[in-house]
XYZ file of C-alpha atoms in Angstrom:
453
model
C 17.905 23.015 -3.890
C 15.695 20.826 -1.752
C 12.681 21.315 -4.032
C 12.418 18.824 -6.855
C 11.275 21.643 -9.110
C 14.929 22.607 -9.584
C 15.199 20.574 -12.765
C 18.905 19.677 -12.770
C 18.779 18.198 -9.278
C 15.514 16.444 -10.037
C 16.945 14.780 -13.114
C 20.133 13.895 -11.279
C 18.385 12.011 -8.498
C 16.214 10.113 -10.998
C 19.063 8.987 -13.255
C 19.196 5.264 -13.860
C 15.836 4.346 -12.338
C 14.337 3.215 -15.659
C 16.567 0.156 -15.779
C 14.648 -1.562 -12.977
C 11.195 -1.272 -14.528
C 9.617 -4.402 -15.964
C 8.036 -3.406 -19.256
C 4.751 -4.576 -20.743
C 2.945 -3.494 -23.897
C -0.707 -3.171 -22.877
C -1.587 -1.160 -25.999
C -0.212 -3.573 -28.632
C -2.337 -3.838 -31.795
C -5.231 -1.995 -30.153
C -7.718 -0.462 -32.590
C -10.857 1.669 -32.340
C -9.734 3.143 -29.048
C -11.650 5.968 -27.324
C -10.752 9.511 -28.246
C -8.202 11.085 -25.914
C -9.600 13.622 -23.474
C -7.889 16.216 -21.298
C -5.522 15.237 -18.507
C -3.780 11.885 -18.040
C -5.441 8.547 -17.298
C -3.708 5.681 -15.501
C -5.018 2.155 -15.133
C -3.691 0.959 -11.778
C -3.886 -2.799 -11.362
C -3.081 -4.754 -8.208
C -2.127 -8.384 -8.809
C -1.525 -11.325 -6.498
C 2.184 -12.081 -6.905
C 2.287 -14.139 -3.711
C 4.866 -16.444 -5.315
C 7.392 -13.653 -4.596
C 6.537 -13.499 -0.877
C 8.824 -15.171 1.649
C 7.538 -18.036 3.794
C 7.750 -15.864 6.916
C 5.726 -13.070 5.257
C 3.132 -15.557 4.016
C 2.699 -16.864 7.539
C 2.654 -13.437 9.244
C 0.260 -11.785 6.798
C -1.954 -14.833 6.062
C -0.942 -15.123 2.400
C -1.399 -18.852 2.030
C -2.934 -20.606 -0.936
C -1.962 -20.827 -4.575
C -1.126 -17.644 -6.517
C -3.997 -16.202 -8.548
C -3.109 -15.036 -12.052
C -5.754 -12.321 -11.867
C -6.301 -8.756 -10.695
C -7.071 -8.162 -7.033
C -7.671 -4.431 -7.485
C -8.544 -2.271 -10.516
C -8.545 1.532 -10.326
C -8.869 4.222 -12.960
C -6.826 7.273 -11.931
C -7.327 10.604 -13.715
C -4.827 13.445 -13.239
C -6.387 16.733 -14.364
C -4.805 18.725 -17.171
C -3.790 21.504 -14.771
C -2.359 18.880 -12.376
C -4.430 20.263 -9.498
C -6.691 17.230 -8.983
C -6.471 13.452 -8.933
C -9.698 11.478 -9.390
C -9.625 7.806 -8.408
C -12.460 5.511 -9.517
C -12.554 1.961 -8.172
C -13.834 -0.749 -10.520
C -15.177 -3.773 -8.582
C -13.161 -6.854 -9.481
C -16.389 -8.873 -9.653
C -17.928 -6.468 -12.191
C -19.946 -8.121 -14.949
C -18.115 -7.526 -18.237
C -18.222 -8.748 -21.813
C -14.686 -9.601 -22.887
C -13.867 -8.625 -26.477
C -12.647 -11.363 -28.824
C -9.053 -12.261 -27.939
C -6.283 -14.848 -27.818
C -6.216 -16.630 -24.449
C -2.738 -16.360 -22.879
C -3.253 -19.545 -20.876
C -4.225 -22.009 -23.628
C -3.322 -20.096 -26.796
C -6.848 -20.454 -28.195
C -8.846 -17.750 -29.921
C -11.971 -16.816 -27.968
C -14.992 -14.841 -29.035
C -16.696 -12.262 -26.872
C -18.099 -13.777 -23.666
C -19.198 -12.675 -20.163
C -16.819 -12.894 -17.169
C -15.954 -11.043 -13.991
C -13.565 -8.128 -14.571
C -10.630 -9.736 -12.766
C -10.719 -12.649 -15.249
C -9.676 -10.333 -18.094
C -6.106 -10.379 -16.782
C -6.126 -14.160 -16.431
C -7.242 -14.650 -20.051
C -5.326 -11.899 -21.803
C -2.997 -10.106 -19.392
C -2.535 -6.318 -19.384
C -3.605 -5.915 -23.016
C -7.015 -7.530 -22.569
C -7.486 -5.749 -19.242
C -6.925 -2.339 -20.863
C -9.169 -3.221 -23.824
C -11.944 -4.349 -21.505
C -11.792 -1.246 -19.298
C -11.692 1.089 -22.300
C -14.678 -0.699 -23.855
C -16.685 -0.343 -20.643
C -15.745 3.232 -19.753
C -14.893 4.832 -23.128
C -11.982 6.474 -21.299
C -8.648 6.247 -23.123
C -5.895 4.817 -20.925
C -2.562 6.665 -21.247
C -0.447 4.633 -18.836
C -0.625 1.176 -17.249
C 0.863 0.410 -13.809
C 0.794 -3.043 -12.261
C 1.654 -3.474 -8.582
C 1.881 -6.809 -6.755
C 1.954 -7.645 -3.031
C 5.741 -7.316 -2.795
C 6.050 -3.918 -4.499
C 3.153 -2.590 -2.438
C 4.748 -3.550 0.883
C 8.192 -2.249 -0.133
C 6.818 1.112 -1.253
C 4.863 1.663 1.972
C 7.929 0.773 4.035
C 10.092 3.138 1.957
C 7.687 5.963 2.850
C 8.043 5.153 6.538
C 4.572 3.686 6.890
C 1.155 5.294 6.526
C -1.284 6.548 9.175
C -4.753 4.995 9.152
C -7.645 5.867 11.471
C -10.613 3.693 12.329
C -13.677 4.474 14.416
C -14.313 0.843 15.270
C -12.462 -2.419 15.842
C -11.394 -4.019 12.568
C -10.737 -7.751 12.712
C -10.407 -10.123 9.755
C -9.234 -13.661 10.547
C -8.576 -14.311 6.859
C -5.886 -11.628 6.506
C -4.884 -11.301 10.163
C -5.959 -7.645 10.321
C -6.580 -6.624 13.929
C -6.954 -2.901 14.634
C -8.513 -1.242 17.659
C -10.291 2.126 17.296
C -7.784 4.949 16.905
C -4.807 5.971 14.763
C -2.269 3.412 13.573
C 0.996 3.759 11.632
C 0.875 0.750 9.309
C 3.983 -0.910 7.907
C 3.975 -2.406 4.424
C 2.767 -5.811 5.591
C 0.070 -4.362 7.837
C -1.051 -2.028 5.047
C -1.428 -5.062 2.775
C -3.683 -6.689 5.373
C -5.751 -3.492 5.562
C -6.358 -3.106 1.827
C -6.974 -6.845 1.255
C -9.503 -7.447 4.043
C -12.968 -8.398 2.826
C -14.438 -9.805 6.045
C -14.241 -6.803 8.364
C -17.976 -6.210 7.909
C -20.809 -7.147 5.591
C -19.487 -4.866 2.862
C -17.299 -7.556 1.287
C -15.530 -6.258 -1.826
C -17.415 -2.939 -1.949
C -16.407 -2.177 1.648
C -12.856 -3.198 0.844
C -12.742 -0.683 -2.028
C -13.638 2.110 0.389
C -10.748 1.078 2.631
C -8.395 1.032 -0.361
C -9.473 4.559 -1.264
C -9.034 5.683 2.341
C -5.524 4.218 2.250
C -4.592 6.019 -0.985
C -5.793 9.298 0.555
C -3.520 8.627 3.531
C -0.668 7.725 1.160
C -1.076 11.058 -0.679
C -1.075 12.879 2.644
C 2.123 11.100 3.716
C 3.809 11.978 0.410
C 2.733 15.620 0.371
C 2.999 16.463 4.068
C 5.673 14.003 5.159
C 8.433 15.600 3.096
C 8.741 12.822 0.504
C 8.153 15.118 -2.487
C 10.427 17.865 -1.161
C 13.370 15.659 -0.232
C 15.316 14.482 -3.310
C 16.975 11.609 -1.472
C 13.692 10.343 0.007
C 11.877 10.841 -3.288
C 14.505 8.798 -5.130
C 14.328 6.039 -2.500
C 10.545 5.770 -2.796
C 10.624 6.087 -6.591
C 13.324 3.460 -7.046
C 11.444 1.097 -4.736
C 8.227 1.561 -6.688
C 9.707 1.579 -10.191
C 11.987 -1.340 -9.359
C 9.091 -3.632 -8.514
C 6.233 -2.682 -10.836
C 5.292 -3.481 -14.395
C 4.551 -0.473 -16.571
C 4.005 0.530 -20.184
C 6.993 1.702 -22.208
C 5.922 5.330 -21.952
C 6.072 5.540 -18.162
C 9.441 5.918 -16.430
C 11.594 8.211 -14.331
C 10.803 11.309 -16.436
C 7.080 10.808 -15.860
C 7.698 9.996 -12.174
C 9.604 13.263 -11.802
C 6.855 15.205 -13.556
C 4.268 13.669 -11.215
C 6.370 14.555 -8.198
C 6.689 18.157 -9.356
C 2.952 18.374 -10.133
C 1.988 17.025 -6.727
C 4.169 19.374 -4.672
C 1.172 21.630 -4.016
C -1.228 18.739 -3.476
C -3.181 18.441 -0.239
C -5.547 15.592 0.737
C -8.423 17.703 -0.635
C -6.762 17.576 -4.074
C -7.751 13.925 -4.385
C -11.280 12.619 -4.850
C -12.514 9.047 -4.745
C -15.517 7.282 -6.205
C -16.677 3.766 -7.025
C -18.596 2.840 -10.143
C -22.331 3.245 -9.417
C -23.799 -0.224 -8.898
C -27.216 -1.258 -10.155
C -27.206 -4.840 -8.849
C -24.445 -5.984 -6.454
C -25.351 -9.664 -6.868
C -26.285 -10.128 -10.530
C -26.368 -13.894 -11.237
C -24.686 -15.197 -14.400
C -24.861 -18.855 -15.397
C -21.473 -20.535 -15.132
C -19.908 -17.501 -13.412
C -21.947 -16.952 -10.272
C -22.802 -13.678 -8.585
C -21.401 -10.577 -10.311
C -21.608 -6.813 -9.761
C -23.761 -5.122 -12.424
C -23.092 -1.437 -12.973
C -25.808 1.202 -13.139
C -25.197 1.937 -16.819
C -26.743 5.416 -16.909
C -24.954 6.708 -13.807
C -21.679 5.035 -14.771
C -21.811 6.657 -18.214
C -22.177 10.113 -16.623
C -19.275 9.399 -14.251
C -16.893 8.436 -17.053
C -18.092 11.345 -19.180
C -16.959 13.660 -16.369
C -13.507 12.021 -16.441
C -13.239 12.375 -20.208
C -14.168 16.044 -19.955
C -11.722 16.607 -17.073
C -14.472 17.756 -14.709
C -14.340 17.293 -10.907
C -16.471 14.435 -9.605
C -17.130 15.974 -6.183
C -19.995 18.485 -6.033
C -18.935 22.119 -6.009
C -19.842 24.083 -2.874
C -22.922 26.263 -3.311
C -22.118 29.957 -2.673
C -24.036 31.316 0.283
C -25.194 27.924 1.526
C -24.084 27.312 5.129
C -21.977 24.241 5.748
C -24.178 21.643 7.369
C -22.957 20.448 10.728
C -22.167 16.741 10.709
C -24.691 14.758 12.751
C -23.338 12.944 15.750
C -24.277 9.339 14.980
C -21.781 7.503 12.711
C -22.858 4.538 10.569
C -21.114 2.233 8.085
C -23.317 2.918 5.051
C -24.348 6.397 3.906
C -28.154 6.954 3.965
C -28.055 7.909 0.268
C -26.929 4.358 -0.535
C -29.856 2.718 1.306
C -33.125 2.005 -0.522
C -36.119 2.056 1.864
C -39.779 1.100 1.522
C -42.015 2.385 4.325
C -45.257 0.736 5.425
C -47.771 1.968 7.998
C -48.213 -0.734 10.642
C -50.784 1.270 12.645
C -54.200 2.891 12.226
C -52.635 6.347 12.554
C -53.551 8.189 9.355
C -50.572 9.458 7.379
C -47.897 7.824 9.572
C -46.304 6.038 6.621
C -46.044 9.279 4.682
C -44.519 11.094 7.677
C -41.878 8.394 8.192
C -41.071 8.231 4.472
C -40.681 12.019 4.304
C -38.536 12.143 7.443
C -36.215 9.413 6.174
C -35.929 11.072 2.767
C -35.223 14.459 4.395
C -32.253 12.948 6.221
C -30.794 11.461 3.046
C -32.323 7.980 2.664
C -33.333 6.767 -0.799
C -36.982 6.074 -0.030
C -39.476 4.892 -2.638
C -41.739 7.867 -1.958
C -44.724 5.507 -2.079
C -45.462 4.300 1.482
C -47.825 1.371 1.756
C -50.051 -0.246 4.331
C -48.612 -3.041 6.467
C -50.156 -6.490 6.714
C -50.843 -5.774 10.373
C -52.278 -2.505 11.747
C -51.382 -3.394 15.341
C -47.586 -2.874 15.220
C -46.453 -1.289 18.472
C -42.692 -1.290 17.895
C -41.280 -0.113 14.558
C -39.977 -3.109 12.631
C -37.148 -3.182 10.072
C -36.976 -6.205 7.774
C -33.914 -6.774 5.620
C -32.027 -9.291 3.522
C -28.967 -10.522 5.503
C -26.784 -9.592 2.515
C -27.630 -5.939 3.223
C -27.296 -6.054 7.005
C -25.031 -2.968 7.102
C -27.677 -0.945 5.273
C -30.311 -2.184 7.721
C -28.172 -1.120 10.672
C -27.989 2.388 9.219
C -31.795 2.524 9.115
C -32.032 1.077 12.631
C -29.666 3.765 13.941
C -31.884 6.436 12.381
C -34.948 4.889 14.068
C -33.949 4.419 17.743
C -35.752 1.591 19.525
C -36.760 -0.181 16.305
C -36.633 -3.961 15.968
C -34.604 -5.685 13.218
C -35.681 -8.919 11.529
C -33.719 -10.753 8.818
C -35.718 -11.927 5.800
C -33.516 -13.929 3.401
C -34.281 -13.181 -0.231
C -35.916 -9.807 0.396
C -33.361 -8.048 -1.789
C -31.512 -4.756 -1.351
C -34.572 -2.714 -0.309
C -34.930 -2.325 3.457
C -38.579 -2.335 4.639
C -39.626 -0.128 7.555
C -42.983 -1.017 9.162
C -43.783 2.052 11.214
C -45.136 1.259 14.685
C -47.040 3.218 17.293
C -43.741 3.992 19.072
C -42.424 6.128 16.188
C -41.325 9.599 17.321
C -38.633 10.907 14.952
C -35.756 10.085 12.603
C -32.258 10.673 13.992
C -29.725 12.090 11.516
C -26.809 9.784 10.763
C -23.592 10.124 8.785
C -21.332 7.581 7.157
C -17.778 7.072 8.383
C -16.829 7.593 4.719
C -19.097 10.566 3.874
C -19.705 9.971 0.161
C -21.300 12.961 -1.496
C -23.081 13.985 -4.637
C -24.376 12.174 -7.666
C -21.395 9.846 -7.976
C -20.899 9.104 -4.270
C -17.588 10.973 -4.144
C -15.415 11.582 -1.109
C -12.363 13.845 -1.040
C -9.137 12.843 0.627
C -9.367 15.440 3.398
C -12.645 13.875 4.538
C -11.166 10.446 5.248
C -7.597 10.941 6.444
C -6.712 11.067 10.148
C -7.857 14.224 11.885
C -10.637 14.933 9.371
C -13.373 14.406 11.954
């Protein structure tokens, strides 16, 4: 009787929950939509909603300032047809997008297609324009729309009894008030909000913040599946009523769908979830009148969304017979596969540039494969030059080349330059704290929850 799969009990505990849901119609008058694939696709949108926060909560969790009628977080969540896998793809809120022609909700005027950042779609046309924009960009048909604000997020986390988060380093963000020492922490709703909102913990800005949001969702799934929430009807109803009572959703999503999700996820483990971010071609693409935007890598993004449409896993399948590679001992913030490197030979040692390039590539770095000759041939200590905007990437390279010197060169761009010196001996293997894998940079939930390393 404890298992929600016993239908009568499941329906009994869910009775009446639909009445608290705020309804929206994100699919109204939509035409020429993508063809439906297999599985179910949710568009999960996090909005500001700070006008609902109490004065004490605003002060404690650094939620000052005027409310923003825009999206703070956008995620595409795919639940596989056999309900054995959940794929979560983060869409950067600063993504460069072309809005389709629409009626502006703010001023009532008809607008033609024009470029904006993704989070502005909600400001100009609410849920409907947000769904249209995401479908146009991804060609993935959205089945359900869920909108969560600061208040509903905090209440849901508290209803679950908090969520465990692990960090390998001190995390401090004066803007949100986040202050975590290395170790495991049980975060309350307010603390969890600080964690997922922080953008100034490191140089990763919004892209680093998306990784933390994915890490948090993995921990949330673990809490739900291993903490007894899905197997306890009373607890499940408490969490469900808290969530459904403070979200906005399409007319087709309610207690019946919530119950079906709960039943489907009973056998979930953290490894049942996989997380990816849209492949980025240019993280600081300038647009006149808008500023710096995030430009997707169109070819890689198209392959990612094709996998979702075809209900295929995003994480690479294990190769039969291939031994599992032991994780190297040196942790870094950015995975080597995400770091573009140009090697130059700063000595008169023949072939040194080629050796360094090959060694870096063998340990996972995205080298150009075309080492050059440095301006000086008298470099004694290996030098790493980098654009300050990519300082985290440069630190990954520096960790792989012990004893190297780092030098900031504003305007150099995303490619890190290694000028090999006479002191070069070897490349040390490094691993990212979030070990993204494969073509799409995917990580599974079991790799990032507490106790995974």
